[in-house]
JSON list of C-alpha atoms in Angstrom, two decimals:
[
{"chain": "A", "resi": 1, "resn": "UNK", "atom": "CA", "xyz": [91.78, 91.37, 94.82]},
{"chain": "A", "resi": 2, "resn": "UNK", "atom": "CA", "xyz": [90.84, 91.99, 98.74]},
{"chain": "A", "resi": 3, "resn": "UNK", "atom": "CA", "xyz": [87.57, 90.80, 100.38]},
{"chain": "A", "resi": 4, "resn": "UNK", "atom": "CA", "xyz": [85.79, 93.63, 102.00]},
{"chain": "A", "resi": 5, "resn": "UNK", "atom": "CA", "xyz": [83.06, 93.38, 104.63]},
{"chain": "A", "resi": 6, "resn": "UNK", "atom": "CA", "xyz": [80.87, 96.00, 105.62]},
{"chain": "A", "resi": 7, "resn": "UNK", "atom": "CA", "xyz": [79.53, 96.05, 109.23]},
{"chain": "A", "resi": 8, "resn": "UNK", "atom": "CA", "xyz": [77.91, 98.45, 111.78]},
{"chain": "A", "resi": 9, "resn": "UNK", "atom": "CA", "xyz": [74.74, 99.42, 109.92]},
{"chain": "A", "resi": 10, "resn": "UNK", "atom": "CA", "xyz": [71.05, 99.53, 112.34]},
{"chain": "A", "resi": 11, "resn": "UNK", "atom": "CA", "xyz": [68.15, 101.25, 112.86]},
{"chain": "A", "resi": 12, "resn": "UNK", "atom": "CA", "xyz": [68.31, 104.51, 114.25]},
{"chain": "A", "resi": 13, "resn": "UNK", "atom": "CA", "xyz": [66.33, 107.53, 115.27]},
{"chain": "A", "resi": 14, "resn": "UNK", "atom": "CA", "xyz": [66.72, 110.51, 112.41]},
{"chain": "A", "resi": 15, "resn": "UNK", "atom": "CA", "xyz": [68.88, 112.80, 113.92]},
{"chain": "A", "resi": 16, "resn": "UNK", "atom": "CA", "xyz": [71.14, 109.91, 115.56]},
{"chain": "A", "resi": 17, "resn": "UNK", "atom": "CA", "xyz": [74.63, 108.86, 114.57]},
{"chain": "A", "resi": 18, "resn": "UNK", "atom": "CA", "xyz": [75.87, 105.53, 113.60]},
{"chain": "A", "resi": 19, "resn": "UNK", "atom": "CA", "xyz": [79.71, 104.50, 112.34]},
{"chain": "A", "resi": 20, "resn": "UNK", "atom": "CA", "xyz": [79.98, 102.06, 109.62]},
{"chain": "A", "resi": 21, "resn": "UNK", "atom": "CA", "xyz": [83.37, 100.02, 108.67]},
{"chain": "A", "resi": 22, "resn": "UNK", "atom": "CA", "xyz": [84.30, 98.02, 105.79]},
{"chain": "A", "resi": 23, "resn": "UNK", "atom": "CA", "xyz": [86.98, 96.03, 106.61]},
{"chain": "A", "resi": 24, "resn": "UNK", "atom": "CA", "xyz": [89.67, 93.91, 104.02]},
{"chain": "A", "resi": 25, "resn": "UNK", "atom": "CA", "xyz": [91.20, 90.93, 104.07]},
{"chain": "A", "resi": 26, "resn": "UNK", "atom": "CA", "xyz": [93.98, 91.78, 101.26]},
{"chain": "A", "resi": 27, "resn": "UNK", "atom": "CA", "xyz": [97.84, 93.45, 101.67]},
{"chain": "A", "resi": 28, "resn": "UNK", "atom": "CA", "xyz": [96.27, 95.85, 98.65]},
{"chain": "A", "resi": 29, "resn": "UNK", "atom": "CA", "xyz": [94.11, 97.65, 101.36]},
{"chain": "A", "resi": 30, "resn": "UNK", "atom": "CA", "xyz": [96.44, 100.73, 101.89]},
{"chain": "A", "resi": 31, "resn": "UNK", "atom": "CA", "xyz": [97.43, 101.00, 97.77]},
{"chain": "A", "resi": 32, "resn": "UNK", "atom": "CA", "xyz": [93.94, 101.63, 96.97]},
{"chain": "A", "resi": 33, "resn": "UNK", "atom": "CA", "xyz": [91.29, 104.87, 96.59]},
{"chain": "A", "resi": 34, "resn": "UNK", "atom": "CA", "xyz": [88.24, 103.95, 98.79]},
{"chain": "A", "resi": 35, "resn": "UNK", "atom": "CA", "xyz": [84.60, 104.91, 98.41]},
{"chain": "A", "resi": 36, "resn": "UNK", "atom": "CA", "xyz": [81.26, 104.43, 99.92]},
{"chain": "A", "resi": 37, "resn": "UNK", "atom": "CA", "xyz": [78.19, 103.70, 97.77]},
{"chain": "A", "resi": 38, "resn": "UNK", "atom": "CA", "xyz": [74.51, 103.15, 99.13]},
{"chain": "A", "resi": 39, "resn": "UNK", "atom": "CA", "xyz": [71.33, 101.51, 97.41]},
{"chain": "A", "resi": 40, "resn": "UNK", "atom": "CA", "xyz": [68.06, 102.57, 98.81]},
{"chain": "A", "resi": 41, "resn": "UNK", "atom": "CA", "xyz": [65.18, 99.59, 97.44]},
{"chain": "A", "resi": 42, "resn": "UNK", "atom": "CA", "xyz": [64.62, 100.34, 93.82]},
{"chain": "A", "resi": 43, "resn": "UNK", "atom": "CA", "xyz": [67.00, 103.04, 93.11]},
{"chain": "A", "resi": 44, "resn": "UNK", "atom": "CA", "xyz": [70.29, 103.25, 91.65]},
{"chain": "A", "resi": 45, "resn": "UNK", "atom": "CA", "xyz": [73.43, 102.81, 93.51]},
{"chain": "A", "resi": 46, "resn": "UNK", "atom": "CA", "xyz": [74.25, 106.44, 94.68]},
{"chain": "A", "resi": 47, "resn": "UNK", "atom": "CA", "xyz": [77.82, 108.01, 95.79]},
{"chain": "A", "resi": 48, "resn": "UNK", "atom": "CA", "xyz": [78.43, 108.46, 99.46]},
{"chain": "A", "resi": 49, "resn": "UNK", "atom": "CA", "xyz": [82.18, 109.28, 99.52]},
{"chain": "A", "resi": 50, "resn": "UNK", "atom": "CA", "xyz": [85.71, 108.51, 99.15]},
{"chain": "A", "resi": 51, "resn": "UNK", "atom": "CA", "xyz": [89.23, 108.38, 100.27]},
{"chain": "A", "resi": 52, "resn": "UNK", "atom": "CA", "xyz": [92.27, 108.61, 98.78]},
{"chain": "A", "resi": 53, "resn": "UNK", "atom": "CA", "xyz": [94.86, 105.60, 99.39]},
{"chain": "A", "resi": 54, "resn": "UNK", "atom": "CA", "xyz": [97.08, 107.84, 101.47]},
{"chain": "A", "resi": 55, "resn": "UNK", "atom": "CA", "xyz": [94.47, 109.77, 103.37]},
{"chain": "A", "resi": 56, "resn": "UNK", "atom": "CA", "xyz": [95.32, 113.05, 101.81]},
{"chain": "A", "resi": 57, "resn": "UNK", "atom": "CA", "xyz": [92.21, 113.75, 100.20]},
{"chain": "A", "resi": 58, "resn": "UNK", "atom": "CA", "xyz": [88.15, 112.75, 100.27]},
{"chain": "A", "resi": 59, "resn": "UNK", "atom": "CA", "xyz": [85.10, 113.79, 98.35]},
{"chain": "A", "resi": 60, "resn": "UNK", "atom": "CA", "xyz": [81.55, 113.61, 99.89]},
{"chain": "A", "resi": 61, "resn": "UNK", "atom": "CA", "xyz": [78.41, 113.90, 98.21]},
{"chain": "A", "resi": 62, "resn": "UNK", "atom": "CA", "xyz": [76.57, 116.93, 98.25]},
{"chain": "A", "resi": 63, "resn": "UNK", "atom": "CA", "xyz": [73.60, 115.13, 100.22]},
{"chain": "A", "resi": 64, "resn": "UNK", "atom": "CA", "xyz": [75.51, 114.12, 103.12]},
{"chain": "A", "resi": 65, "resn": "UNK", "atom": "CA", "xyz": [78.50, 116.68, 103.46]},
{"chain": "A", "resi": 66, "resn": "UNK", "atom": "CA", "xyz": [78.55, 117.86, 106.72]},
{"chain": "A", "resi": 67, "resn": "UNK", "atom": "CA", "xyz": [76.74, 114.82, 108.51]},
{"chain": "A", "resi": 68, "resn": "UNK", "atom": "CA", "xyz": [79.22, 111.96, 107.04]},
{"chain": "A", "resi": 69, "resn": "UNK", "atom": "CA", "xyz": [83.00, 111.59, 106.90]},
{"chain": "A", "resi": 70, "resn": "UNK", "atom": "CA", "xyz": [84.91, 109.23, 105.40]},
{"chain": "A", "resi": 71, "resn": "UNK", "atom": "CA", "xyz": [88.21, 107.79, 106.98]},
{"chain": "A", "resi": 72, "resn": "UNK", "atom": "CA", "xyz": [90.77, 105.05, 107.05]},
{"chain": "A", "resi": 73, "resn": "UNK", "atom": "CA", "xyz": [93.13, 102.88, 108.94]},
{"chain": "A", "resi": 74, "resn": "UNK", "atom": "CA", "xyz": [95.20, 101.41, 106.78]},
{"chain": "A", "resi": 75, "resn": "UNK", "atom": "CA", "xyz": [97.22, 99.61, 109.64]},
{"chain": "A", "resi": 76, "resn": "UNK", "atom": "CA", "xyz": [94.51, 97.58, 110.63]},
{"chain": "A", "resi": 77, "resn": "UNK", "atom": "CA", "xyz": [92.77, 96.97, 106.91]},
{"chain": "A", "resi": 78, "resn": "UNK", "atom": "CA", "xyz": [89.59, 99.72, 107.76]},
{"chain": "A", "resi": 79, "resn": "UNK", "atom": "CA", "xyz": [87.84, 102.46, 106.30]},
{"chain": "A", "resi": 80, "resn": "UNK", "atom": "CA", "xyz": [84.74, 104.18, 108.20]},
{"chain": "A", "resi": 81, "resn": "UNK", "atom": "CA", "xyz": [81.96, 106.30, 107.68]},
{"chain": "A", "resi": 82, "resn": "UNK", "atom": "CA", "xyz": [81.08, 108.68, 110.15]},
{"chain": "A", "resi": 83, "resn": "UNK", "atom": "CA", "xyz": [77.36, 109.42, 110.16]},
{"chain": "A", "resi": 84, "resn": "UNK", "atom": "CA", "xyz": [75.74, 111.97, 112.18]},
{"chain": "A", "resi": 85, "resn": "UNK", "atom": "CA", "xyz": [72.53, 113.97, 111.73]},
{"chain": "A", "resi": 86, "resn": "UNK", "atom": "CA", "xyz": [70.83, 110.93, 110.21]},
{"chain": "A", "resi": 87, "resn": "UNK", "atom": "CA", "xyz": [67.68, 111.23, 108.40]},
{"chain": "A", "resi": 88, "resn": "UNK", "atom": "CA", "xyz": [65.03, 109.05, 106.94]},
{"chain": "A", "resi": 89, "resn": "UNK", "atom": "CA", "xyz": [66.29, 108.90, 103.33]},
{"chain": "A", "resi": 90, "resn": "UNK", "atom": "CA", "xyz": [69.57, 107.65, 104.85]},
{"chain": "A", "resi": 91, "resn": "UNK", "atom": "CA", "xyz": [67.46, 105.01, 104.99]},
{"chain": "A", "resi": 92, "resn": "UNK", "atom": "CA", "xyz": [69.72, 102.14, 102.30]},
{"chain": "A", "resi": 93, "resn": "UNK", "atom": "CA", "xyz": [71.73, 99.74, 101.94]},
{"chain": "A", "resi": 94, "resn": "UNK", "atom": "CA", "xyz": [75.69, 100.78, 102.26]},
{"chain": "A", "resi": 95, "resn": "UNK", "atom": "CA", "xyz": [78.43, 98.92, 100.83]},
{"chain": "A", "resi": 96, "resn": "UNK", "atom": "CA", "xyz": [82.29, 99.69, 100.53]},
{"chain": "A", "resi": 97, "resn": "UNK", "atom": "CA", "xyz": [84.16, 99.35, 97.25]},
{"chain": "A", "resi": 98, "resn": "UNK", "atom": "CA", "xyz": [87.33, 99.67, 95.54]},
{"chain": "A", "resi": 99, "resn": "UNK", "atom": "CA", "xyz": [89.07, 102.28, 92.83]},
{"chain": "A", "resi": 100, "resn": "UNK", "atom": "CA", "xyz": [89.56, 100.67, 89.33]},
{"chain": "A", "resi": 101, "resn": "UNK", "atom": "CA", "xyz": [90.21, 103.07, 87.32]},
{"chain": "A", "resi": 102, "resn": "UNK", "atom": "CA", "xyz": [89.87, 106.67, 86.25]},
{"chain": "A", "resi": 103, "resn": "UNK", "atom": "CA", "xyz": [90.16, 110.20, 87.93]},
{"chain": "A", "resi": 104, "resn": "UNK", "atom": "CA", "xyz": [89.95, 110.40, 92.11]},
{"chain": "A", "resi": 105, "resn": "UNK", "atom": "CA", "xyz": [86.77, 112.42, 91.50]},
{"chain": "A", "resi": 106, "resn": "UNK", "atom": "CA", "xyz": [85.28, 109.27, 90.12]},
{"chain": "A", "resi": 107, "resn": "UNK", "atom": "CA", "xyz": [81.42, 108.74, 91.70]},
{"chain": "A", "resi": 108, "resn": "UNK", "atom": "CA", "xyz": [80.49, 105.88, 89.21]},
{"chain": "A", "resi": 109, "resn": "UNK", "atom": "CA", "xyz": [79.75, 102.36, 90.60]},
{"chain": "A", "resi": 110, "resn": "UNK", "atom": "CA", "xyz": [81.32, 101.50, 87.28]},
{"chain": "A", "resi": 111, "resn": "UNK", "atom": "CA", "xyz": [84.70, 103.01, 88.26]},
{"chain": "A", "resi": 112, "resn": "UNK", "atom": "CA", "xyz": [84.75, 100.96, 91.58]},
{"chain": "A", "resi": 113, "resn": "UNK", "atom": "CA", "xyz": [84.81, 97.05, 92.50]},
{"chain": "A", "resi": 114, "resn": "UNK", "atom": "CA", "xyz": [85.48, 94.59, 95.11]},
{"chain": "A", "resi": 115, "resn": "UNK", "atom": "CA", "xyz": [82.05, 95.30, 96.90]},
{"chain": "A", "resi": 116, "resn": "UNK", "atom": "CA", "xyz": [80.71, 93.46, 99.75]},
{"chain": "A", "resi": 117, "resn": "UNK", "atom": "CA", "xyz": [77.58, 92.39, 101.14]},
{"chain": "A", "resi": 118, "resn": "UNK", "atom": "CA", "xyz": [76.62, 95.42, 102.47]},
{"chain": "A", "resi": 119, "resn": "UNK", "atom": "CA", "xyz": [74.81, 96.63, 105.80]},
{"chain": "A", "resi": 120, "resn": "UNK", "atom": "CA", "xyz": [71.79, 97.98, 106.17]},
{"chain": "A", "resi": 121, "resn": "UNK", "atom": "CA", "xyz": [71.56, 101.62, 107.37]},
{"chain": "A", "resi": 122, "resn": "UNK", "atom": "CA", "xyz": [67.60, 102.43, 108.50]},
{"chain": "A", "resi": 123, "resn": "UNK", "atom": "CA", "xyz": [66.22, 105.74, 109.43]},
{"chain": "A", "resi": 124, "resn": "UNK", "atom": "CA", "xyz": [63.29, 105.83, 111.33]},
{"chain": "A", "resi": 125, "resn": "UNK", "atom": "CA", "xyz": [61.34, 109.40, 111.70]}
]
């Protein structure tokens, strides 16, 4: 399985942008479905977004469609997430994962593996 490593997280102003990337180490990169996932302290992992393998089709969560967008370079091993419009409950943890198994429209963290460290995304007001 690939290593990934998330970078690119800060602090920010609400209302600024930032651009995270999860890069990976493995020849797998470009085979698999993508996703974001964040983890604000003492909550449950939530959905961000994710990318199909091929680039033909995302999903973004109803909290941050229209301010994020989720995209990939499978030449050089990356996957982004375009964040604009930020705002304090941004404010988490946001790591990169892997497809297991299951439908594209998964959002479960169960469905998804291969996460990394994560970077820290905060918000202020």
């Amino acid at each position: 399985q690939v290593q990934l490593v998330e970078s690119g997280g800060g602090l920010v102003q609400a209302g600024g942008s930032l651009t995270l990337s999860c890069a990976a180490s493995g020849r797998t990169f470009s085979t698999t479905t993508m996703a974001w996932f964040r983890q604000a302290p003492g909550k449950e992992r939530e959905f961000v977004a994710s990318i199909y393998w091929n680039s033909g089709w995302t999903y973004h969560a109803t909290s941050v469609k229209e301010r994020f967008t989720i995209s990939r370079d499978n030449a050089k091993n990356t996957m982004y997430l375009q964040m604009h419009n930020l705002k304090p409950e941004d404010t988490a943890v946001y790591y990169c994962a892997r497809k297991k198994v299951g439908p594209m429209t998964a959002t479960s963290s169960l469905d998804f593996s291969g996460w990394g460290q994560g970077t820290q995304v905060t918000v202020s007001s």
